[in-house]
Short mmCIF file of C-alpha atoms in Angstrom, two decimals:
data_model
loop_
_atom_site.label_atom_id
_atom_site.label_comp_id
_atom_site.label_asym_id
_atom_site.label_seq_id
_atom_site.Cartn_x
_atom_site.Cartn_y
_atom_site.Cartn_z
CA MET A 1 -3.00 27.25 -11.33
CA LEU A 2 -3.98 28.48 -7.88
CA GLY A 3 -7.68 27.86 -8.51
CA ARG A 4 -6.96 24.34 -9.76
CA GLU A 5 -4.77 23.63 -6.72
CA ASN A 6 -7.50 24.81 -4.33
CA LEU A 7 -10.02 22.57 -6.08
CA LEU A 8 -7.75 19.53 -5.94
CA ALA A 9 -6.87 20.22 -2.31
CA GLN A 10 -10.58 20.30 -1.49
CA ILE A 11 -11.09 17.02 -3.33
CA THR A 12 -8.24 15.49 -1.36
CA ARG A 13 -9.82 16.60 1.91
CA TRP A 14 -13.16 15.16 0.81
CA ASN A 15 -11.37 11.90 0.14
CA TYR A 16 -10.85 11.50 3.88
CA GLY A 17 -14.34 12.70 4.83
CA SER A 18 -17.11 10.77 6.49
CA ASP A 19 -19.16 10.21 3.33
CA ASN A 20 -16.68 8.08 1.43
CA ARG A 21 -18.74 6.82 -1.51
CA PRO A 22 -19.15 10.07 -3.48
CA CYS A 23 -15.54 10.93 -2.69
CA LYS A 24 -14.28 7.79 -4.47
CA GLU A 25 -16.46 8.50 -7.49
CA LEU A 26 -15.20 12.08 -7.70
CA ALA A 27 -11.53 11.09 -7.40
CA GLY A 28 -12.01 8.22 -9.83
CA HIS A 29 -13.01 10.61 -12.60
CA LEU A 30 -9.62 12.31 -12.25
CA VAL A 31 -7.72 9.16 -13.24
CA PRO A 32 -5.89 10.09 -16.48
CA ARG A 33 -7.00 7.90 -19.40
CA LYS A 34 -6.87 9.99 -22.58
CA PHE A 35 -3.62 9.33 -24.44
CA THR A 36 -1.76 11.90 -26.55
CA PRO A 37 1.77 11.37 -27.97
CA LEU A 38 3.94 14.36 -27.13
CA VAL A 39 7.51 13.72 -28.33
CA ARG A 40 8.99 11.21 -30.76
CA TYR A 41 12.69 10.49 -30.24
CA VAL A 42 15.11 8.89 -32.64
CA LYS A 43 15.82 6.18 -30.04
CA SER A 44 14.17 4.73 -26.96
CA ALA A 45 12.99 6.94 -24.10
CA TYR A 46 14.40 5.47 -20.89
CA CYS A 47 13.59 7.89 -18.06
CA GLY A 48 11.11 10.68 -17.48
CA GLU A 49 10.10 12.49 -14.30
CA PHE A 50 8.44 15.74 -13.22
CA SER A 51 10.26 18.19 -11.00
CA THR A 52 9.16 18.67 -7.40
CA HIS A 53 6.74 21.50 -8.25
CA GLY A 54 5.74 20.09 -11.63
CA ASP A 55 7.01 23.03 -13.68
CA TYR A 56 9.67 20.98 -15.52
CA PHE A 57 9.87 17.50 -16.99
CA THR A 58 13.21 15.72 -17.44
CA SER A 59 13.43 13.05 -20.14
CA SER A 60 16.40 10.85 -21.06
CA CYS A 61 16.93 9.13 -24.38
CA GLN A 62 19.09 6.23 -25.51
CA ASN A 63 21.03 8.52 -27.85
CA GLY A 64 22.70 10.14 -24.83
CA SER A 65 20.53 13.24 -24.57
CA ILE A 66 18.78 14.60 -21.49
CA ASN A 67 15.93 16.87 -22.50
CA ILE A 68 14.37 19.49 -20.25
CA TYR A 69 10.78 20.53 -20.96
CA SER A 70 8.73 23.24 -19.35
CA VAL A 71 5.22 22.13 -18.46
CA LYS A 72 2.14 24.21 -19.29
CA ASP A 73 -1.25 22.61 -18.73
CA THR A 74 -0.76 19.20 -20.39
CA THR A 75 1.86 20.15 -22.98
CA LEU A 76 5.66 20.05 -23.00
CA ARG A 77 7.91 22.74 -24.45
CA ASN A 78 11.57 21.93 -25.02
CA GLU A 79 13.81 24.37 -23.15
CA PHE A 80 17.22 22.83 -23.73
CA SER A 81 19.00 19.50 -24.09
CA ILE A 82 22.17 18.13 -22.54
CA TYR A 83 24.33 15.72 -24.52
CA SER A 84 26.55 13.38 -22.58
CA ASN A 85 30.13 13.04 -23.80
CA SER A 86 30.87 9.85 -21.87
CA PHE A 87 27.72 7.75 -22.09
CA HIS A 88 27.68 4.11 -23.15
CA PHE A 89 24.58 2.38 -24.50
CA THR A 90 22.05 4.71 -22.80
CA ILE A 91 21.34 7.16 -20.01
CA VAL A 92 20.37 4.71 -17.26
CA ASP A 93 18.89 7.22 -14.80
CA SER A 94 18.55 10.98 -14.44
CA LYS A 95 17.17 13.23 -11.70
CA LEU A 96 16.55 16.96 -11.29
CA SER A 97 17.42 18.13 -7.78
CA PRO A 98 14.52 19.31 -5.58
CA ASP A 99 15.94 22.85 -5.49
CA GLY A 100 16.27 22.83 -9.29
CA ASN A 101 20.00 23.62 -9.39
CA PHE A 102 21.53 20.39 -10.73
CA ILE A 103 20.73 17.44 -12.95
CA ALA A 104 22.36 14.14 -12.01
CA TYR A 105 22.58 11.33 -14.51
CA SER A 106 24.34 8.00 -14.87
CA SER A 107 25.36 5.78 -17.74
CA TRP A 108 27.45 2.69 -18.32
CA SER A 109 30.60 4.40 -17.09
CA GLY A 110 32.50 4.66 -13.84
CA THR A 111 31.06 8.07 -12.95
CA VAL A 112 27.89 9.88 -11.94
CA HIS A 113 27.55 13.23 -13.67
CA LEU A 114 26.25 16.55 -12.33
CA VAL A 115 25.18 19.32 -14.70
CA PRO A 116 24.15 22.84 -13.55
CA PHE A 117 20.52 23.46 -14.47
CA ARG A 118 20.12 27.23 -14.21
CA SER A 119 23.60 28.26 -15.37
CA SER A 120 24.23 29.11 -19.02
CA HIS A 121 27.66 27.39 -18.78
CA ARG A 122 26.74 23.76 -18.18
CA THR A 123 30.10 22.24 -17.28
CA GLU A 124 29.78 18.66 -16.10
CA ILE A 125 31.04 17.57 -12.70
CA SER A 126 32.10 13.92 -12.52
CA LEU A 127 31.67 11.91 -9.33
CA MET A 128 33.61 8.65 -9.32
CA ILE A 129 31.81 5.43 -8.40
CA SER A 130 35.10 3.77 -7.50
CA GLU A 131 38.49 5.42 -7.03
CA THR A 132 40.21 2.44 -8.66
CA LEU A 133 38.39 2.90 -11.97
CA ALA A 134 39.17 5.23 -14.82
CA PRO A 135 36.20 7.42 -15.86
CA TYR A 136 35.92 5.69 -19.23
CA GLU A 137 35.67 2.16 -17.81
CA PHE A 138 32.10 1.18 -18.56
CA TYR A 139 31.68 -2.14 -16.76
CA ARG A 140 30.63 -0.21 -13.63
CA CYS A 141 27.30 1.57 -13.66
CA ALA A 142 24.98 3.43 -11.30
CA PHE A 143 21.55 1.98 -11.99
CA SER A 144 19.80 4.49 -9.73
CA VAL A 145 20.51 7.99 -8.41
CA SER A 146 18.52 9.91 -5.81
CA TYR A 147 18.73 13.30 -4.10
CA SER A 148 18.04 14.08 -0.48
CA ASP A 149 15.15 16.47 0.14
CA ASP A 150 17.51 19.37 0.87
CA SER A 151 19.49 18.67 -2.36
CA ARG A 152 22.76 18.52 -0.41
CA GLU A 153 23.48 14.84 -0.86
CA LEU A 154 23.21 12.27 -3.61
CA ALA A 155 22.95 8.48 -3.37
CA ALA A 156 23.85 6.09 -6.18
CA GLY A 157 23.20 2.34 -6.35
CA THR A 158 25.69 0.45 -8.51
CA ASN A 159 25.80 -2.85 -10.35
CA SER A 160 28.51 -4.07 -7.97
CA GLY A 161 26.19 -4.06 -4.94
CA ILE A 162 27.66 -0.83 -3.55
CA ILE A 163 25.77 2.31 -2.47
CA CYS A 164 27.77 5.53 -2.92
CA LEU A 165 26.95 8.72 -1.00
CA TYR A 166 28.12 12.14 -2.21
CA ASP A 167 28.22 15.58 -0.59
CA LEU A 168 27.14 17.98 -3.33
CA THR A 169 28.22 21.12 -1.51
CA ARG A 170 31.83 19.89 -1.81
CA THR A 171 31.21 17.50 -4.77
CA VAL A 172 33.06 14.64 -3.06
CA LYS A 173 32.17 11.12 -2.00
CA VAL A 174 31.61 10.96 1.74
CA ALA A 175 30.67 7.31 2.29
CA ASN A 176 30.46 3.89 0.70
CA ILE A 177 28.15 1.08 1.79
CA ASP A 178 30.18 -1.83 0.50
CA TYR A 179 28.44 -5.14 -0.08
CA ALA A 180 25.07 -3.54 0.62
CA HIS A 181 23.60 -6.24 -1.63
CA ILE A 182 25.00 -9.33 -3.30
CA ALA A 183 23.62 -8.24 -6.70
CA ASP A 184 22.90 -5.08 -8.70
CA VAL A 185 21.36 -2.23 -6.69
CA ASN A 186 18.54 -1.26 -9.03
CA ALA A 187 16.88 1.32 -6.77
CA VAL A 188 18.00 3.65 -4.01
CA ALA A 189 16.24 6.56 -2.32
CA PHE A 190 16.47 8.86 0.69
CA ALA A 191 13.60 8.93 3.14
CA LYS A 192 11.55 12.12 3.04
CA LYS A 193 12.82 15.08 5.07
CA THR A 194 15.95 13.34 6.32
CA ASN A 195 19.44 12.51 5.10
CA HIS A 196 19.99 9.69 7.58
CA ILE A 197 17.57 7.02 6.33
CA ILE A 198 18.25 5.33 2.97
CA TYR A 199 16.18 2.68 1.17
CA SER A 200 17.75 0.26 -1.29
CA ALA A 201 16.48 -2.64 -3.41
CA SER A 202 18.41 -5.07 -5.54
CA ASP A 203 18.42 -8.02 -7.88
CA ASP A 204 18.75 -10.18 -4.77
CA GLY A 205 15.03 -9.53 -4.16
CA ILE A 206 15.52 -7.84 -0.77
CA LEU A 207 14.48 -4.36 0.36
CA LYS A 208 16.83 -2.86 2.96
CA ILE A 209 16.71 0.22 5.19
CA TRP A 210 19.95 1.87 6.31
CA ASP A 211 20.47 4.36 9.14
CA ARG A 212 23.68 6.30 8.64
CA ARG A 213 23.79 7.39 12.28
CA ILE A 214 24.59 3.82 13.38
CA LEU A 215 26.26 2.61 10.19
CA SER A 216 29.73 1.12 10.25
CA GLU A 217 31.48 1.31 6.89
CA SER A 218 33.80 -1.57 7.79
CA ARG A 219 30.84 -3.89 8.56
CA PRO A 220 27.68 -2.24 7.22
CA ARG A 221 24.43 -3.74 8.42
CA PRO A 222 20.91 -2.58 7.57
CA THR A 223 18.51 -1.67 10.33
CA SER A 224 15.68 -3.60 8.62
CA ILE A 225 15.25 -6.05 5.76
CA PHE A 226 12.08 -7.11 3.93
CA VAL A 227 11.82 -10.40 2.04
CA GLY A 228 8.95 -11.82 0.02
CA HIS A 229 9.84 -11.32 -3.64
CA ILE A 230 10.98 -14.44 -5.47
CA HIS A 231 12.88 -12.48 -8.13
CA GLY A 232 14.93 -9.29 -8.37
CA ILE A 233 13.48 -5.85 -7.56
CA THR A 234 13.45 -3.23 -10.33
CA SER A 235 12.30 -0.08 -8.48
CA LEU A 236 11.07 1.29 -5.17
CA ASP A 237 9.04 4.28 -4.05
CA SER A 238 8.34 5.67 -0.59
CA LYS A 239 5.00 7.12 0.43
CA GLY A 240 6.84 9.79 2.41
CA ASP A 241 5.38 8.93 5.84
CA PHE A 242 8.30 6.74 7.07
CA ARG A 243 5.92 3.77 7.02
CA TYR A 244 4.98 2.48 3.58
CA ILE A 245 7.19 1.55 0.63
CA ILE A 246 6.36 -0.21 -2.63
CA THR A 247 8.73 -2.35 -4.69
CA ASN A 248 8.26 -3.56 -8.25
CA SER A 249 9.80 -6.92 -9.07
CA LYS A 250 10.66 -9.24 -11.94
CA ASP A 251 8.32 -11.80 -10.35
CA GLN A 252 5.52 -9.71 -11.95
CA THR A 253 4.27 -8.26 -8.66
CA ILE A 254 4.32 -5.02 -6.69
CA LYS A 255 4.51 -5.39 -2.92
CA LEU A 256 3.53 -2.88 -0.26
CA TRP A 257 5.72 -2.92 2.87
CA ASP A 258 5.18 -1.53 6.35
CA THR A 259 8.53 -0.45 7.79
CA ARG A 260 7.26 -1.17 11.31
CA HIS A 261 7.04 -4.89 10.51
CA PRO A 262 10.35 -6.05 8.98
CA SER A 263 11.43 -9.60 8.23
CA CYS A 264 13.64 -11.67 10.47
CA GLY A 265 17.34 -11.42 9.75
CA THR A 266 17.61 -15.18 9.25
CA ASP A 267 15.17 -15.03 6.32
CA LYS A 268 17.77 -13.29 4.16
CA ASP A 269 19.67 -16.46 3.27
CA VAL A 270 16.52 -18.26 2.10
CA ALA A 271 15.48 -15.28 -0.03
CA GLU A 272 18.89 -14.97 -1.66
CA ARG A 273 18.95 -18.67 -2.58
CA VAL A 274 15.47 -18.59 -4.09
CA VAL A 275 16.09 -15.41 -6.06
CA ARG A 276 19.47 -16.63 -7.31
CA THR A 277 17.88 -19.87 -8.55
CA ASN A 278 15.01 -18.05 -10.27
CA SER A 279 17.44 -15.67 -11.94
CA ILE A 280 19.15 -18.68 -13.52
CA LEU A 281 15.90 -20.32 -14.58
CA TRP A 282 14.39 -17.18 -16.11
CA ASP A 283 16.20 -14.32 -17.84
CA TYR A 284 13.83 -11.36 -17.67
CA ARG A 285 15.82 -9.40 -20.27
CA HIS A 286 15.10 -11.87 -23.08
CA CYS A 287 12.15 -13.70 -21.50
CA ARG A 288 14.00 -17.00 -21.73
CA ARG A 289 12.77 -19.76 -19.42
CA ALA A 290 14.83 -22.87 -18.83
CA MET A 291 12.30 -25.63 -19.32
CA LEU A 292 12.58 -28.83 -17.32
CA ARG A 293 11.61 -30.87 -20.36
CA GLN A 294 14.62 -29.55 -22.27
CA GLN A 295 16.89 -30.40 -19.36
CA THR A 296 15.55 -33.93 -19.03
CA ALA A 297 15.24 -34.74 -22.74
CA GLY A 298 17.58 -37.57 -23.61
CA ALA A 299 19.05 -37.69 -20.10
CA ALA A 300 19.74 -40.91 -18.24
CA PRO A 301 17.16 -42.04 -15.63
CA GLN A 302 19.53 -41.24 -12.77
CA ILE A 303 20.09 -37.68 -14.08
CA ARG A 304 16.34 -37.16 -14.56
CA ALA A 305 15.76 -38.25 -10.97
CA GLU A 306 18.39 -35.80 -9.72
CA ILE A 307 16.78 -32.98 -11.69
CA ARG A 308 13.33 -33.79 -10.30
CA GLU A 309 14.74 -33.90 -6.78
CA ASP A 310 16.46 -30.55 -7.30
CA LEU A 311 13.22 -29.05 -8.62
CA GLN A 312 11.30 -30.29 -5.60
CA ARG A 313 13.92 -28.76 -3.30
CA ARG A 314 13.56 -25.42 -5.08
CA ARG A 315 9.80 -25.56 -4.73
CA ARG A 316 10.11 -26.26 -1.01
CA GLU A 317 12.38 -23.22 -0.62
CA MET A 318 9.97 -21.01 -2.59
CA ASN A 319 7.06 -22.15 -0.40
CA LYS A 320 9.18 -21.48 2.66
CA LEU A 321 9.96 -17.96 1.40
CA GLN A 322 6.31 -17.24 0.62
CA CYS A 323 5.43 -18.21 4.19
CA LYS A 324 7.95 -15.61 5.37
CA ASP A 325 6.53 -12.85 3.12
CA ALA A 326 6.37 -9.71 5.27
CA SER A 327 4.53 -7.52 2.76
CA VAL A 328 1.20 -5.88 3.55
CA ALA A 329 -0.32 -6.31 0.08
CA THR A 330 0.58 -7.69 -3.35
CA TYR A 331 -0.50 -6.21 -6.69
CA GLN A 332 -0.59 -8.39 -9.81
CA GLY A 333 -1.67 -7.69 -13.37
CA HIS A 334 1.32 -6.07 -15.09
CA ASN A 335 4.27 -7.56 -16.94
CA VAL A 336 7.93 -6.91 -16.07
CA SER A 337 10.49 -8.08 -18.61
CA GLY A 338 13.17 -6.69 -20.85
CA THR A 339 14.02 -3.61 -18.76
CA LEU A 340 13.84 -2.18 -15.25
CA ILE A 341 10.24 -0.95 -15.15
CA ARG A 342 9.31 1.53 -12.41
CA ALA A 343 6.29 1.86 -10.14
CA ARG A 344 5.24 4.83 -8.00
CA PHE A 345 2.59 6.11 -5.62
CA SER A 346 0.19 8.64 -7.10
CA PRO A 347 0.76 12.21 -5.82
CA PRO A 348 -0.62 13.13 -2.38
CA PHE A 349 -1.95 16.55 -3.38
CA SER A 350 -4.43 15.48 -6.04
CA THR A 351 -5.14 11.82 -5.22
CA GLY A 352 -4.24 11.30 -1.57
CA GLN A 353 -1.82 8.59 -2.75
CA LYS A 354 -4.73 6.20 -3.19
CA TYR A 355 -3.25 4.71 -6.38
CA ILE A 356 -0.11 2.86 -7.48
CA TYR A 357 0.81 3.24 -11.15
CA VAL A 358 3.37 1.27 -13.12
CA GLY A 359 4.59 0.74 -16.67
CA ASP A 360 4.37 -2.56 -18.48
CA SER A 361 6.49 -4.57 -20.91
CA THR A 362 3.59 -4.84 -23.36
CA GLY A 363 3.18 -1.06 -23.71
CA LYS A 364 0.55 -0.51 -21.01
CA VAL A 365 0.18 1.72 -17.98
CA ILE A 366 -1.51 -0.07 -15.08
CA ILE A 367 -3.10 1.82 -12.18
CA TYR A 368 -3.95 -0.07 -8.96
CA ASP A 369 -6.09 0.90 -6.00
CA VAL A 370 -3.87 0.81 -2.91
CA ASP A 371 -6.60 -0.42 -0.56
CA THR A 372 -8.34 -3.03 -2.70
CA THR A 373 -5.32 -4.07 -4.89
CA GLU A 374 -7.71 -4.02 -7.88
CA VAL A 375 -6.78 -2.65 -11.29
CA VAL A 376 -8.40 0.78 -11.71
CA ALA A 377 -7.13 1.41 -15.24
CA ASP A 378 -5.45 -0.78 -17.87
CA LEU A 379 -4.26 1.62 -20.58
CA ALA A 380 -2.58 0.16 -23.67
CA HIS A 381 -1.22 2.82 -26.00
CA HIS A 382 2.47 2.06 -26.72
CA MET A 383 4.01 -0.48 -29.06
CA ASP A 384 6.89 -1.39 -26.73
CA ALA A 385 7.67 -1.45 -23.02
CA VAL A 386 6.75 1.59 -20.91
CA ARG A 387 9.86 1.85 -18.76
CA ASP A 388 9.00 4.94 -16.73
CA VAL A 389 5.85 6.83 -15.77
CA SER A 390 5.45 10.09 -13.85
CA TRP A 391 2.27 11.66 -12.46
CA HIS A 392 2.15 15.46 -12.24
CA PRO A 393 2.15 16.54 -8.57
CA TYR A 394 -0.94 18.77 -8.99
CA GLU A 395 -2.69 17.92 -12.26
CA PRO A 396 -4.44 14.72 -13.45
CA PHE A 397 -1.65 14.31 -15.99
CA ILE A 398 0.72 11.33 -16.48
CA VAL A 399 3.72 11.29 -18.81
CA THR A 400 4.91 7.92 -20.14
CA SER A 401 8.39 7.07 -21.45
CA SER A 402 8.51 4.06 -23.74
CA LEU A 403 11.06 2.04 -25.66
CA ASP A 404 9.02 2.67 -28.82
CA ASN A 405 10.69 6.15 -28.88
CA ILE A 406 7.48 7.92 -27.82
CA VAL A 407 6.93 10.16 -24.79
CA GLY A 408 3.18 10.41 -24.33
CA SER A 409 0.67 11.91 -21.93
CA LEU A 410 -2.38 10.52 -20.20
CA THR A 411 -4.91 13.17 -19.23
CA TYR A 412 -8.34 13.20 -17.72
CA ARG A 413 -11.02 12.49 -20.33
CA SER A 414 -14.10 14.67 -19.97
CA LYS A 415 -17.66 13.52 -20.54
CA ARG A 416 -17.86 15.62 -23.70
CA ASP A 417 -15.17 13.46 -25.30
CA TYR A 418 -17.43 10.45 -24.87
CA LEU A 419 -20.41 12.27 -26.37
CA ARG A 420 -18.41 13.01 -29.55
CA CYS A 421 -17.36 9.38 -29.95
CA VAL A 422 -18.28 7.58 -33.18
CA CYS A 423 -18.92 4.31 -31.36
CA THR A 424 -22.59 3.77 -30.50
CA ASP A 425 -21.96 1.02 -28.01
CA LEU A 426 -22.58 2.17 -24.45
CA LYS A 427 -19.77 -0.10 -23.25
CA CYS A 428 -17.38 2.38 -24.86
CA ILE A 429 -17.97 4.74 -21.94
CA ARG A 430 -17.22 2.08 -19.37
CA ASP A 431 -14.23 0.54 -21.11
CA ASP A 432 -12.77 3.92 -22.15
CA ASN A 433 -12.05 2.89 -25.74
CA ASP A 434 -10.24 5.37 -27.96
CA CYS A 435 -12.47 6.54 -30.83
CA ARG A 436 -12.20 9.57 -33.09
CA PRO A 437 -14.82 12.34 -33.02
CA SER A 438 -17.61 12.09 -35.56
CA ARG A 439 -16.44 15.09 -37.59
CA ASP A 440 -13.24 13.26 -38.62
CA ALA A 441 -15.16 10.12 -39.55
CA ALA A 442 -17.47 12.21 -41.75
CA ALA A 443 -14.56 14.02 -43.38
CA ASP A 444 -12.69 10.79 -44.06
CA PRO A 445 -15.09 7.82 -44.15
CA THR A 446 -12.32 5.48 -45.33
CA GLY A 447 -10.33 6.11 -42.15
CA SER A 448 -7.16 6.84 -44.12
CA ALA A 449 -6.54 10.32 -42.71
CA THR A 450 -3.36 10.76 -40.67
CA ALA A 451 -4.15 11.64 -37.11
CA VAL A 452 -0.74 12.83 -35.95
CA ILE A 453 0.95 15.79 -37.63
CA SER A 454 4.22 17.57 -37.00
CA GLU A 455 4.44 21.31 -37.42
CA SER A 456 7.47 23.00 -38.91
CA ASP A 457 8.33 24.75 -35.65
CA SER A 458 7.89 21.60 -33.55
CA THR A 459 11.33 20.08 -34.05
CA ASP A 460 12.97 19.05 -30.81
CA SER A 461 16.62 19.94 -30.30
CA ASN A 462 17.53 16.29 -29.73
CA GLY A 463 16.68 15.30 -33.27
CA GLY A 464 13.18 14.11 -32.47
CA SER A 465 9.94 15.98 -32.99
CA ILE A 466 7.19 17.28 -30.77
CA ILE A 467 3.87 15.82 -31.85
CA PHE A 468 0.55 17.62 -31.99
CA GLU A 469 -2.82 15.93 -32.33
CA ASP A 470 -5.01 18.99 -32.75
CA ASP A 471 -6.42 17.58 -35.99
CA TYR A 472 -8.64 15.15 -34.18
CA MET A 473 -8.48 16.02 -30.50
CA GLU A 474 -9.75 19.13 -28.79
CA ASP A 475 -9.26 20.18 -25.18
CA TYR A 476 -12.53 20.47 -23.35
CA PRO A 477 -12.98 21.70 -19.80
CA ASP A 478 -13.46 18.93 -17.28
CA GLU A 479 -17.10 18.44 -16.42
#
């Protein structure tokens, strides 16, 4: 591992060198493209994320299990699983603390749960979202949980617009930011290397920054707000330099924000009205769009005129909001519907954070170039939405979590893989099509052979199975 880290560190330094052209070509080859299914669950995979040092991978399933895998090269080995006794519908979010001592997870219940990671006696600790709720009341939910860098505090964003802050050394709630947003808080995160700065994003389409040192709990006000999305925000990620943040939205865009250039406080009302209207017109969960023709069909002329006037007013407000867009860049090309899909910066160690990668409702993983906003890779391998994606902090290795019950990996494809491809079209190399090696085509010319096999000792403790593809894929050293 040390040799690989030194190589990737050298590549990262080259990426900022004077001769930029060969650096981009070298880093571009490390974009993971080769797909391999790793784990098949009995229900949908909702969350999946690498630990801080990349030695563990935490995966959550809709059946209420949280599965911990050790990472070796590009494979996952199941270490143990945690089964929630109080989950409803699914595990909404789960996080392993940076120090590796606790796992926090949330579900459709009135509590956030802490589970010891290294202890053999994994007794859950329940942290109440609201003191007025019983633990079993499931109409309150924490859609997002996040640790501080020192693992001493935990933040939770709830579906009631409240941000809860917990002290983990005493396992008590220390603060509430009431009415932080007027809609569900879908994403919350601490700034890097500090416990004072908190980022939050919501279904109201607004990104907010909070400074606890000047925060009044009776009348909480953010230090900065950022408007520009015309629909709710599903996730956020910080670059870690106190400057740049990305947000993924239901308006099918990712926006890059510079914290030094916030929006005006008066823009908040316009943004909330536009987002509230769009949320009524389009339900991202079921992809239902209220069509104007259906509204006006059979209506009286006066009613049709009122509808057209209302539509024109909404368009004027949307144009007004777009003029107030404070984002630095906008990335388009992925689909967000059905679930809260997450987007992240690529890791700094191996890529210099030059990419943004995101899941997709059609089963894709999309990778954007931060500077040019162009799509670097469009990888379609799943049959249902890819809700979460996580890039290994040191290796060119991405793990995808999809609603088709599959947890898969994207790894760097070497030149030798292309040379063994059956396809004779040279465009196959450029488009990165998936083709089987020639030896399998010769052994089974009809193409009826099963590519994926499960070994007898590959059963996962959560009822799923770990998948191996050694029958038709071999690991070659990167060239």
